[in-house]
């Protein structure tokens, strides 16, 4: 490693799969139907899943949202403002 490199924490695959399952379990307990995507720091999908009845396109949307969150590094408040702004 050069003196200018730094390590970036990455969620291991088994952990990412566990996160997907935990999110689906939480959604089921609350009566929600969701799609979940876990990405690495560069926005590549590590694990994903969707509940029965959730269209495949929603899983793609979840992956896109996770990608944006990973690379955008913007605050939650920013995304809430974006979502509430009329088009």
PDB file of C-alpha atoms in Angstrom:
ATOM      1  CA  UNK A   1       0.000   0.000   0.000  1.00  0.00           C
ATOM      2  CA  UNK A   2       1.207   3.472  -0.744  1.00  0.00           C
ATOM      3  CA  UNK A   3       1.342   6.109   1.926  1.00  0.00           C
ATOM      4  CA  UNK A   4      -1.671   7.801   0.332  1.00  0.00           C
ATOM      5  CA  UNK A   5      -4.007   4.839   0.300  1.00  0.00           C
ATOM      6  CA  UNK A   6      -6.557   4.132   2.981  1.00  0.00           C
ATOM      7  CA  UNK A   7      -8.742   1.180   3.709  1.00  0.00           C
ATOM      8  CA  UNK A   8     -12.470   1.427   3.194  1.00  0.00           C
ATOM      9  CA  UNK A   9     -14.748  -0.701   5.375  1.00  0.00           C
ATOM     10  CA  UNK A  10     -16.847  -3.102   3.330  1.00  0.00           C
ATOM     11  CA  UNK A  11     -19.836  -5.104   4.532  1.00  0.00           C
ATOM     12  CA  UNK A  12     -18.983  -8.807   4.152  1.00  0.00           C
ATOM     13  CA  UNK A  13     -21.380 -10.788   1.963  1.00  0.00           C
ATOM     14  CA  UNK A  14     -22.730 -12.928   4.828  1.00  0.00           C
ATOM     15  CA  UNK A  15     -23.424  -9.781   6.844  1.00  0.00           C
ATOM     16  CA  UNK A  16     -25.124  -8.104   3.847  1.00  0.00           C
ATOM     17  CA  UNK A  17     -27.390 -11.139   3.419  1.00  0.00           C
ATOM     18  CA  UNK A  18     -28.214 -10.922   7.132  1.00  0.00           C
ATOM     19  CA  UNK A  19     -29.078  -7.241   6.769  1.00  0.00           C
ATOM     20  CA  UNK A  20     -31.441  -8.018   3.892  1.00  0.00           C
ATOM     21  CA  UNK A  21     -33.154 -10.734   5.927  1.00  0.00           C
ATOM     22  CA  UNK A  22     -33.415  -8.474   8.994  1.00  0.00           C
ATOM     23  CA  UNK A  23     -34.983  -5.709   6.893  1.00  0.00           C
ATOM     24  CA  UNK A  24     -37.480  -8.142   5.360  1.00  0.00           C
ATOM     25  CA  UNK A  25     -38.344  -9.535   8.810  1.00  0.00           C
ATOM     26  CA  UNK A  26     -38.873  -6.007  10.173  1.00  0.00           C
ATOM     27  CA  UNK A  27     -41.073  -5.141   7.194  1.00  0.00           C
ATOM     28  CA  UNK A  28     -43.119  -8.326   7.615  1.00  0.00           C
ATOM     29  CA  UNK A  29     -43.671  -7.530  11.318  1.00  0.00           C
ATOM     30  CA  UNK A  30     -44.989  -4.106  10.310  1.00  0.00           C
ATOM     31  CA  UNK A  31     -47.137  -5.271   7.417  1.00  0.00           C
ATOM     32  CA  UNK A  32     -44.976  -3.686   4.731  1.00  0.00           C
ATOM     33  CA  UNK A  33     -43.848  -5.143   1.412  1.00  0.00           C
ATOM     34  CA  UNK A  34     -40.327  -4.056   0.558  1.00  0.00           C
ATOM     35  CA  UNK A  35     -37.310  -4.574  -1.627  1.00  0.00           C
ATOM     36  CA  UNK A  36     -33.881  -4.225  -0.031  1.00  0.00           C
ATOM     37  CA  UNK A  37     -30.408  -3.680  -1.472  1.00  0.00           C
ATOM     38  CA  UNK A  38     -27.090  -3.531   0.368  1.00  0.00           C
ATOM     39  CA  UNK A  39     -24.199  -1.999  -1.571  1.00  0.00           C
ATOM     40  CA  UNK A  40     -20.475  -1.606  -1.046  1.00  0.00           C
ATOM     41  CA  UNK A  41     -18.825   1.842  -0.728  1.00  0.00           C
ATOM     42  CA  UNK A  42     -18.640   2.069  -4.529  1.00  0.00           C
ATOM     43  CA  UNK A  43     -22.357   1.394  -4.987  1.00  0.00           C
ATOM     44  CA  UNK A  44     -22.112  -2.202  -6.243  1.00  0.00           C
ATOM     45  CA  UNK A  45     -24.838  -4.507  -4.920  1.00  0.00           C
ATOM     46  CA  UNK A  46     -23.539  -7.009  -2.343  1.00  0.00           C
ATOM     47  CA  UNK A  47     -26.930  -8.535  -1.455  1.00  0.00           C
ATOM     48  CA  UNK A  48     -30.551  -7.820  -2.279  1.00  0.00           C
ATOM     49  CA  UNK A  49     -34.009  -9.271  -1.990  1.00  0.00           C
ATOM     50  CA  UNK A  50     -37.671  -8.493  -2.382  1.00  0.00           C
ATOM     51  CA  UNK A  51     -40.728  -9.790  -0.619  1.00  0.00           C
ATOM     52  CA  UNK A  52     -43.442 -11.778  -2.365  1.00  0.00           C
ATOM     53  CA  UNK A  53     -45.638  -9.520  -4.455  1.00  0.00           C
ATOM     54  CA  UNK A  54     -43.053  -6.748  -4.837  1.00  0.00           C
ATOM     55  CA  UNK A  55     -42.426  -6.078  -8.546  1.00  0.00           C
ATOM     56  CA  UNK A  56     -38.875  -6.650  -9.840  1.00  0.00           C
ATOM     57  CA  UNK A  57     -38.636  -2.983 -10.835  1.00  0.00           C
ATOM     58  CA  UNK A  58     -38.932  -2.009  -7.167  1.00  0.00           C
ATOM     59  CA  UNK A  59     -35.813  -4.066  -6.413  1.00  0.00           C
ATOM     60  CA  UNK A  60     -33.977  -2.170  -9.157  1.00  0.00           C
ATOM     61  CA  UNK A  61     -35.189   1.093  -7.607  1.00  0.00           C
ATOM     62  CA  UNK A  62     -33.911  -0.031  -4.179  1.00  0.00           C
ATOM     63  CA  UNK A  63     -30.499  -0.760  -5.696  1.00  0.00           C
ATOM     64  CA  UNK A  64     -30.475   2.662  -7.385  1.00  0.00           C
ATOM     65  CA  UNK A  65     -31.348   4.357  -4.091  1.00  0.00           C
ATOM     66  CA  UNK A  66     -28.608   2.457  -2.268  1.00  0.00           C
ATOM     67  CA  UNK A  67     -26.115   3.387  -4.999  1.00  0.00           C
ATOM     68  CA  UNK A  68     -27.050   7.057  -4.691  1.00  0.00           C
ATOM     69  CA  UNK A  69     -26.762   6.930  -0.910  1.00  0.00           C
ATOM     70  CA  UNK A  70     -23.330   5.257  -1.091  1.00  0.00           C
ATOM     71  CA  UNK A  71     -21.860   7.642  -3.633  1.00  0.00           C
ATOM     72  CA  UNK A  72     -23.856  10.769  -2.878  1.00  0.00           C
ATOM     73  CA  UNK A  73     -22.705  11.093   0.717  1.00  0.00           C
ATOM     74  CA  UNK A  74     -25.551  13.563   1.180  1.00  0.00           C
ATOM     75  CA  UNK A  75     -27.499  13.901   4.356  1.00  0.00           C
ATOM     76  CA  UNK A  76     -30.868  12.320   5.032  1.00  0.00           C
ATOM     77  CA  UNK A  77     -32.302  15.856   5.279  1.00  0.00           C
ATOM     78  CA  UNK A  78     -31.178  16.542   1.691  1.00  0.00           C
ATOM     79  CA  UNK A  79     -33.002  13.481   0.365  1.00  0.00           C
ATOM     80  CA  UNK A  80     -36.110  14.331   2.404  1.00  0.00           C
ATOM     81  CA  UNK A  81     -36.134  17.821   0.846  1.00  0.00           C
ATOM     82  CA  UNK A  82     -35.713  16.303  -2.620  1.00  0.00           C
ATOM     83  CA  UNK A  83     -38.579  13.876  -2.053  1.00  0.00           C
ATOM     84  CA  UNK A  84     -40.928  16.601  -0.816  1.00  0.00           C
ATOM     85  CA  UNK A  85     -40.188  19.084  -3.607  1.00  0.00           C
ATOM     86  CA  UNK A  86     -42.975  19.231  -6.229  1.00  0.00           C
ATOM     87  CA  UNK A  87     -41.898  18.489  -9.789  1.00  0.00           C
TER      88      UNK A  87
END
